[in-house]
Short mmCIF file of C-alpha atoms in Angstrom, two decimals:
data_model
loop_
_atom_site.label_atom_id
_atom_site.label_comp_id
_atom_site.label_asym_id
_atom_site.label_seq_id
_atom_site.Cartn_x
_atom_site.Cartn_y
_atom_site.Cartn_z
CA MET A 1 2.82 -15.36 21.87
CA ASP A 2 2.72 -14.31 25.52
CA ARG A 3 -0.25 -12.36 26.88
CA LEU A 4 1.76 -9.27 27.89
CA THR A 5 3.10 -8.80 24.37
CA ILE A 6 -0.37 -9.10 22.86
CA GLU A 7 -1.72 -6.56 25.34
CA HIS A 8 1.16 -4.23 24.52
CA TRP A 9 0.32 -4.45 20.80
CA ARG A 10 -3.37 -3.94 21.55
CA ASN A 11 -2.51 -0.62 23.19
CA ALA A 12 -0.09 0.44 20.45
CA PRO A 13 -0.53 3.69 18.45
CA ARG A 14 -2.09 1.95 15.43
CA LEU A 15 -5.10 0.92 17.49
CA THR A 16 -5.27 3.97 19.75
CA CYS A 17 -4.06 7.46 18.85
CA LEU A 18 -3.72 6.71 15.10
CA ALA A 19 -7.00 4.83 14.69
CA ALA A 20 -9.11 7.89 13.87
CA PHE A 21 -6.65 9.08 11.21
CA PHE A 22 -6.76 5.74 9.40
CA GLU A 23 -10.53 5.50 9.61
CA THR A 24 -11.00 9.03 8.26
CA THR A 25 -8.52 8.52 5.43
CA ALA A 26 -9.79 5.06 4.47
CA SER A 27 -13.38 6.31 4.34
CA GLY A 28 -12.44 9.18 2.03
CA GLN A 29 -13.44 11.83 4.56
CA GLY A 30 -9.91 13.25 4.80
CA GLY A 31 -6.27 12.71 3.97
CA ALA A 32 -6.72 12.60 0.19
CA PRO A 33 -4.26 14.46 -2.06
CA ASP A 34 -5.59 17.96 -2.59
CA LEU A 35 -3.40 18.99 -5.56
CA ALA A 36 -3.14 15.97 -7.86
CA GLN A 37 -3.63 12.20 -7.97
CA PRO A 38 -0.62 9.85 -8.16
CA GLN A 39 -0.02 8.36 -11.60
CA LEU A 40 2.22 5.42 -12.49
CA ASP A 41 5.34 6.50 -14.40
CA MET A 42 5.85 3.64 -16.86
CA SER A 43 9.04 5.21 -18.19
CA LEU A 44 10.73 4.30 -14.88
CA LEU A 45 9.67 0.70 -15.55
CA ASP A 46 10.96 0.74 -19.14
CA PHE A 47 7.35 0.35 -20.35
CA ASP A 48 7.42 -3.29 -19.27
CA LEU A 49 4.46 -5.33 -20.54
CA GLU A 50 3.96 -7.47 -17.42
CA VAL A 51 4.00 -4.46 -15.11
CA SER A 52 1.65 -2.56 -17.43
CA VAL A 53 -0.91 -5.38 -17.38
CA PHE A 54 -0.67 -5.67 -13.59
CA SER A 55 -0.94 -1.91 -13.06
CA ASP A 56 -4.08 -1.62 -15.19
CA THR A 57 -6.02 -3.96 -12.92
CA HIS A 58 -4.34 -2.53 -9.82
CA ARG A 59 -5.51 1.02 -10.61
CA ARG A 60 -9.09 -0.11 -11.20
CA LEU A 61 -9.20 -1.57 -7.68
CA TRP A 62 -7.96 1.41 -5.66
CA GLY A 63 -9.93 2.52 -2.63
CA PRO A 64 -9.79 5.94 -0.93
CA PHE A 65 -6.75 5.08 1.18
CA ASP A 66 -4.64 4.04 -1.83
CA SER A 67 -4.38 7.49 -3.39
CA HIS A 68 -3.21 8.86 -0.04
CA TYR A 69 -0.65 6.09 0.38
CA PHE A 70 0.88 6.26 -3.09
CA ALA A 71 1.09 10.05 -2.94
CA SER A 72 2.93 9.86 0.40
CA ILE A 73 5.91 7.58 -0.33
CA PRO A 74 8.16 8.47 -3.28
CA TYR A 75 7.68 6.00 -6.13
CA ARG A 76 5.91 3.47 -3.92
CA LEU A 77 3.28 3.04 -6.64
CA GLU A 78 5.91 1.98 -9.17
CA GLU A 79 7.42 -0.38 -6.59
CA GLU A 80 4.10 -2.03 -5.76
CA CYS A 81 3.36 -2.69 -9.43
CA ARG A 82 6.91 -3.95 -10.04
CA LEU A 83 6.71 -6.24 -7.01
CA GLY A 84 3.14 -7.31 -7.73
CA ALA A 85 3.96 -8.32 -11.29
CA ALA A 86 6.91 -10.38 -10.03
CA ILE A 87 4.77 -12.13 -7.38
CA LEU A 88 2.14 -12.91 -10.02
CA SER A 89 4.78 -14.52 -12.23
CA PHE A 90 6.21 -16.37 -9.21
CA ALA A 91 2.75 -17.80 -8.46
CA SER A 92 2.14 -18.72 -12.09
CA ARG A 93 5.36 -20.72 -12.13
CA ALA A 94 4.39 -22.47 -8.92
CA TRP A 95 1.03 -23.42 -10.45
CA ALA A 96 2.78 -24.85 -13.51
CA ARG A 97 4.88 -27.07 -11.23
CA SER A 98 2.23 -28.23 -8.78
CA ALA A 99 -1.24 -27.17 -10.02
CA SER A 100 -1.79 -25.81 -6.50
CA PRO A 101 -2.70 -22.20 -5.72
CA THR A 102 -0.11 -19.92 -4.16
CA THR A 103 -1.25 -18.50 -0.83
CA ILE A 104 -0.40 -14.86 -0.24
CA TYR A 105 -0.95 -12.73 2.87
CA THR A 106 -0.54 -8.96 2.65
CA LEU A 107 -0.33 -7.94 6.30
CA GLY A 108 -1.52 -4.41 6.98
CA THR A 109 -2.09 -3.25 3.41
CA GLY A 110 -5.05 -0.92 3.88
CA THR A 111 -7.75 -1.68 1.33
CA GLY A 112 -5.94 -4.84 0.25
CA CYS A 113 -5.54 -3.55 -3.30
CA LEU A 114 -2.42 -5.67 -3.89
CA ALA A 115 -4.13 -8.81 -2.57
CA ARG A 116 -7.24 -8.19 -4.67
CA THR A 117 -5.19 -7.52 -7.81
CA LEU A 118 -3.16 -10.71 -7.36
CA ALA A 119 -6.31 -12.77 -6.71
CA THR A 120 -8.05 -11.30 -9.74
CA LEU A 121 -5.18 -11.85 -12.16
CA GLY A 122 -4.37 -15.22 -10.59
CA ASN A 123 -7.89 -16.42 -11.45
CA GLY A 124 -7.84 -19.32 -9.00
CA ARG A 125 -4.09 -19.82 -9.08
CA ILE A 126 -3.70 -17.45 -6.11
CA GLU A 127 -5.57 -17.28 -2.80
CA ALA A 128 -4.89 -13.88 -1.22
CA LEU A 129 -5.59 -12.62 2.28
CA CYS A 130 -5.24 -9.15 3.72
CA CYS A 131 -5.96 -7.76 7.17
CA SER A 132 -6.72 -4.34 8.62
CA PRO A 133 -8.25 -3.16 11.90
CA THR A 134 -9.89 -0.25 10.06
CA ALA A 135 -13.57 -0.77 9.22
CA ALA A 136 -13.45 1.58 6.22
CA ASN A 137 -10.72 -0.56 4.66
CA ARG A 138 -13.02 -3.57 4.92
CA THR A 139 -15.74 -1.59 3.16
CA SER A 140 -13.33 -0.64 0.36
CA PHE A 141 -12.14 -4.23 0.06
CA PHE A 142 -15.60 -5.66 -0.53
CA ALA A 143 -16.77 -2.74 -2.67
CA LYS A 144 -14.15 -3.80 -5.22
CA ARG A 145 -13.39 -7.35 -4.15
CA ALA A 146 -13.10 -8.41 -7.83
CA SER A 147 -12.44 -12.08 -7.02
CA GLU A 148 -13.80 -14.77 -4.73
CA HIS A 149 -10.17 -15.74 -4.17
CA ALA A 150 -9.52 -12.46 -2.30
CA HIS A 151 -10.14 -12.63 1.45
CA PHE A 152 -10.21 -10.02 4.21
CA PHE A 153 -9.73 -10.28 7.97
CA HIS A 154 -11.04 -7.31 9.92
CA GLY A 155 -8.62 -6.96 12.79
CA PRO A 156 -4.96 -6.41 13.66
CA PHE A 157 -2.37 -8.93 12.51
CA PHE A 158 -1.87 -10.45 15.95
CA GLU A 159 -5.48 -11.68 16.13
CA LEU A 160 -4.73 -14.08 13.29
CA ASP A 161 -3.37 -16.75 15.60
CA ASP A 162 -3.44 -20.56 15.34
CA GLU A 163 -6.85 -20.82 16.95
CA ARG A 164 -8.35 -18.31 14.52
CA TYR A 165 -7.00 -20.15 11.47
CA ALA A 166 -8.28 -23.46 12.86
CA THR A 167 -11.83 -22.28 13.61
CA ASP A 168 -12.62 -19.54 11.06
CA ASP A 169 -14.09 -21.05 7.89
CA ASP A 170 -13.23 -17.91 5.92
CA LEU A 171 -9.55 -18.67 6.56
CA LEU A 172 -9.75 -22.27 5.33
CA PRO A 173 -7.44 -21.70 2.29
CA PHE A 174 -4.71 -20.42 4.62
CA ARG A 175 -4.65 -23.08 7.34
CA GLY A 176 -1.55 -24.60 5.78
CA GLY A 177 0.33 -21.30 5.82
CA PHE A 178 1.55 -18.85 3.19
CA ASP A 179 3.92 -19.04 0.25
CA VAL A 180 4.38 -15.27 0.30
CA LEU A 181 3.80 -13.05 3.34
CA LEU A 182 4.13 -9.31 2.74
CA GLU A 183 4.31 -6.92 5.69
CA ASP A 184 3.81 -3.32 4.63
CA THR A 185 4.95 -0.60 7.07
CA THR A 186 2.85 -2.19 9.82
CA PHE A 187 5.26 -3.41 12.49
CA GLN A 188 6.47 0.15 13.02
CA MET A 189 3.01 1.14 14.23
CA TYR A 190 2.92 -1.42 17.04
CA ASP A 191 6.35 -1.90 18.59
CA ARG A 192 10.13 -1.68 18.14
CA ASP A 193 10.65 -5.36 18.99
CA ARG A 194 11.09 -6.88 15.53
CA LEU A 195 12.11 -10.23 17.02
CA LYS A 196 8.73 -10.63 18.72
CA GLN A 197 6.86 -9.54 15.62
CA LEU A 198 8.75 -11.94 13.38
CA GLU A 199 8.31 -14.68 15.96
CA PHE A 200 4.56 -14.25 15.55
CA VAL A 201 4.35 -14.27 11.72
CA VAL A 202 7.28 -16.40 10.49
CA PRO A 203 5.77 -19.75 11.59
CA ARG A 204 2.93 -19.09 9.13
CA ILE A 205 5.37 -19.10 6.19
CA ARG A 206 5.49 -22.44 4.39
CA PRO A 207 8.76 -24.27 3.70
CA GLY A 208 10.31 -22.55 0.69
CA GLY A 209 8.14 -19.49 1.29
CA LEU A 210 9.08 -15.82 1.30
CA LEU A 211 8.72 -12.85 3.63
CA VAL A 212 8.57 -9.53 1.80
CA GLN A 213 8.68 -6.36 3.89
CA VAL A 214 8.24 -2.71 3.03
CA GLN A 215 9.85 -0.90 5.93
CA LYS A 216 10.63 2.67 6.87
CA LEU A 217 13.94 2.50 8.69
CA ALA A 218 15.65 4.83 11.12
CA HIS A 219 19.22 5.94 10.38
CA GLU A 220 22.19 6.10 12.71
CA ASP A 221 22.84 9.61 11.41
CA ARG A 222 19.79 11.69 12.27
CA ASP A 223 20.78 14.42 9.81
CA ILE A 224 20.75 11.95 6.91
CA TYR A 225 17.33 10.67 7.97
CA GLU A 226 15.91 14.19 8.15
CA GLU A 227 17.40 15.17 4.78
CA ARG A 228 15.67 12.21 3.16
CA GLU A 229 12.44 13.22 4.85
CA ARG A 230 12.78 16.75 3.51
CA GLN A 231 13.27 15.39 0.01
CA LYS A 232 10.16 13.23 0.40
CA ASP A 233 8.01 16.10 1.67
CA GLU A 234 9.33 19.06 -0.32
CA VAL A 235 10.13 17.42 -3.67
CA PHE A 236 7.76 14.45 -3.98
CA LYS A 237 4.74 14.91 -1.73
CA SER A 238 4.43 18.60 -2.62
CA ARG A 239 3.26 17.48 -6.07
CA PHE A 240 0.14 15.98 -4.50
CA PHE A 241 -0.44 17.67 -1.13
CA SER A 242 -0.50 21.30 -0.11
CA THR A 243 1.98 22.44 2.54
CA GLY A 244 -0.75 22.52 5.16
CA HIS A 245 -1.74 18.92 4.49
CA ILE A 246 1.87 17.75 4.72
CA SER A 247 2.45 19.58 7.99
CA LYS A 248 -0.79 18.27 9.51
CA LYS A 249 0.04 14.64 8.72
CA LYS A 250 3.53 15.03 10.13
CA ASP A 251 2.09 16.29 13.41
CA GLU A 252 -0.71 13.71 13.58
CA VAL A 253 0.99 10.55 12.34
CA LEU A 254 4.63 10.60 11.32
CA ASN A 255 6.08 11.86 14.59
CA THR A 256 4.34 9.00 16.42
CA MET A 257 5.50 6.37 13.92
CA THR A 258 9.11 7.57 14.10
CA ASP A 259 9.36 6.45 17.71
CA LEU A 260 8.75 2.82 16.71
CA GLN A 261 11.11 2.66 13.73
CA VAL A 262 14.36 0.70 13.93
CA ASP A 263 17.54 1.00 11.87
CA LEU A 264 18.94 -1.39 9.27
CA ALA A 265 21.35 -3.04 11.70
CA THR A 266 18.50 -3.89 14.08
CA THR A 267 16.43 -5.16 11.17
CA VAL A 268 19.25 -7.38 9.94
CA ALA A 269 19.82 -8.84 13.42
CA ALA A 270 16.14 -9.74 13.72
CA LEU A 271 15.94 -11.28 10.25
CA ARG A 272 19.13 -13.28 10.82
CA ALA A 273 17.44 -15.03 13.75
CA PHE A 274 14.86 -16.55 11.37
CA PHE A 275 16.25 -16.58 7.83
CA ARG A 276 19.32 -17.73 5.93
CA TYR A 277 18.84 -15.09 3.24
CA SER A 278 17.65 -11.48 3.13
CA VAL A 279 18.04 -9.06 0.22
CA LEU A 280 17.33 -5.35 -0.22
CA THR A 281 15.44 -5.05 -3.49
CA TRP A 282 14.28 -1.40 -3.34
CA ASN A 283 15.18 1.82 -1.58
CA SER A 284 13.48 5.20 -1.65
CA GLY A 285 14.85 7.61 0.93
CA ASN A 286 14.15 5.98 4.30
CA PHE A 287 11.96 3.25 2.79
CA TYR A 288 13.18 -0.23 1.84
CA THR A 289 11.82 -3.46 0.39
CA ILE A 290 13.42 -6.56 1.91
CA VAL A 291 12.93 -10.15 0.64
CA SER A 292 13.78 -12.95 3.11
CA SER A 293 13.62 -16.75 3.00
CA ASN A 294 15.32 -19.95 4.06
CA SER A 295 15.09 -21.10 0.45
CA ARG A 296 17.89 -19.89 -1.80
CA SER A 297 16.00 -20.92 -4.92
CA SER A 298 12.83 -19.05 -3.91
CA VAL A 299 14.71 -15.77 -3.32
CA LEU A 300 16.60 -16.10 -6.61
CA GLU A 301 13.42 -16.91 -8.51
CA LEU A 302 11.39 -13.98 -7.18
CA ILE A 303 14.19 -11.47 -7.72
CA SER A 304 14.88 -12.81 -11.21
CA LEU A 305 11.24 -11.98 -12.04
CA MET A 306 11.62 -8.31 -11.01
CA VAL A 307 12.58 -5.59 -13.44
CA LYS A 308 15.15 -3.15 -12.12
CA PRO A 309 13.96 -0.76 -9.38
CA ALA A 310 11.80 2.04 -10.71
CA ILE A 311 13.33 4.91 -8.77
CA PRO A 312 15.19 8.08 -9.80
CA PRO A 313 18.86 7.89 -8.69
CA GLY A 314 18.50 10.84 -6.33
CA TYR A 315 16.09 8.87 -4.11
CA CYS A 316 18.02 5.58 -4.00
CA HIS A 317 20.98 5.28 -1.61
CA GLU A 318 21.81 1.57 -2.04
CA ARG A 319 23.39 -0.52 -4.78
CA LEU A 320 20.61 -3.01 -5.48
CA PRO A 321 20.03 -5.87 -5.11
CA ALA A 322 22.04 -5.93 -1.86
CA THR A 323 22.38 -9.04 0.28
CA ILE A 324 22.09 -8.27 4.00
CA VAL A 325 21.80 -11.86 5.30
CA ASP A 326 23.66 -14.63 3.48
CA THR A 327 25.48 -17.93 3.99
CA GLU A 328 29.08 -18.80 3.19
CA VAL A 329 28.47 -22.31 1.85
CA GLU A 330 25.61 -21.43 -0.53
CA ALA A 331 26.06 -17.71 -0.98
CA LEU A 332 23.21 -15.88 -2.63
CA ALA A 333 24.89 -12.66 -3.70
CA PRO A 334 26.81 -13.89 -6.79
CA ASP A 335 23.63 -15.09 -8.52
CA LEU A 336 21.27 -12.17 -7.91
CA THR A 337 19.99 -10.54 -11.08
CA TRP A 338 17.00 -8.57 -12.35
CA ARG A 339 15.12 -9.59 -15.46
CA SER A 340 15.19 -7.46 -18.57
CA ALA A 341 12.11 -5.40 -19.27
CA ASN A 342 9.73 -6.70 -21.92
CA THR A 343 9.48 -3.24 -23.41
CA MET A 344 6.40 -2.26 -25.39
CA VAL A 345 8.31 -0.45 -28.14
CA PRO A 346 5.39 1.48 -29.71
CA LEU A 347 4.79 3.14 -26.35
CA ALA A 348 8.46 3.94 -25.83
CA PRO A 349 9.89 5.08 -29.18
CA LYS A 350 12.57 7.24 -27.59
CA LEU A 351 14.27 4.26 -25.96
CA GLY A 352 15.79 3.31 -29.31
CA ILE A 353 15.13 -0.39 -28.74
CA MET A 354 14.80 -1.17 -32.45
CA LYS A 355 18.09 0.38 -33.49
#
């Protein structure tokens, strides 16, 4: 990557005007929900056994920043557990085929709770890396590391370059690249140029590997964007944060981040430059999960391991899964399907499963 781009990212909001907010929140000195703590709603996940097992470990490994994060994005907690359970199954299948660990990089995921959960449940079948420039996130990571297969890099994503991988012994498991790279609402804090950002990270994805992104997207109709924001703040976040807390965060953080968001069309154009396939697998207001790969079989396998999106209809504005990048010769769309929930009937008697 050229020097000017790196310098631009180094002076981006995440490392300058937003740095104090993230440090304060990650250390538990501010930003925490002041009305209630977020709780996983298993009914939205049809009381699925695999998600329940994943979520139990996931909740035990939260750090201070996680409660803030999951109380801020509608049903993001359910999505992380749904996605995490699918990635765990994906890695388990890979181990059965090759007896080699799956390498996973969660780029910009705060305390690295997802990475630590996957490493813990993978028990040697997964090597997981996360990065954050926030010192308090590093403290949280190692306070509940839970597995020697969970690794942390203290710094922004763009410092993990080829030289760093080649010379840092702590990064030895990842020198060959990643089978799954998850970018979580991070690019939008550094720049609007998604092509440059993808150009930096995509070469680290192994052949057959996957890019998973959780993105907050702009909308061509500003009124629609703002209406979704009002729903997020007034209907969802108001369960966890007082009005004053919501207003303060909007002034301190969200207005800055909005300037660096891009819309779906821009996102698709950037992804198309690197991938044959991209699929929307989740939508909550202005937030989306996007799975991309050059391997048709890898995309189909991961999505087939996901239960249906755990989101009330009023928050979801897409028919999912939705292919946004595809090929004509080997089209992906006709074969996309969710798995059925492995429902724990005693915990969900009202579902009438045994009738």
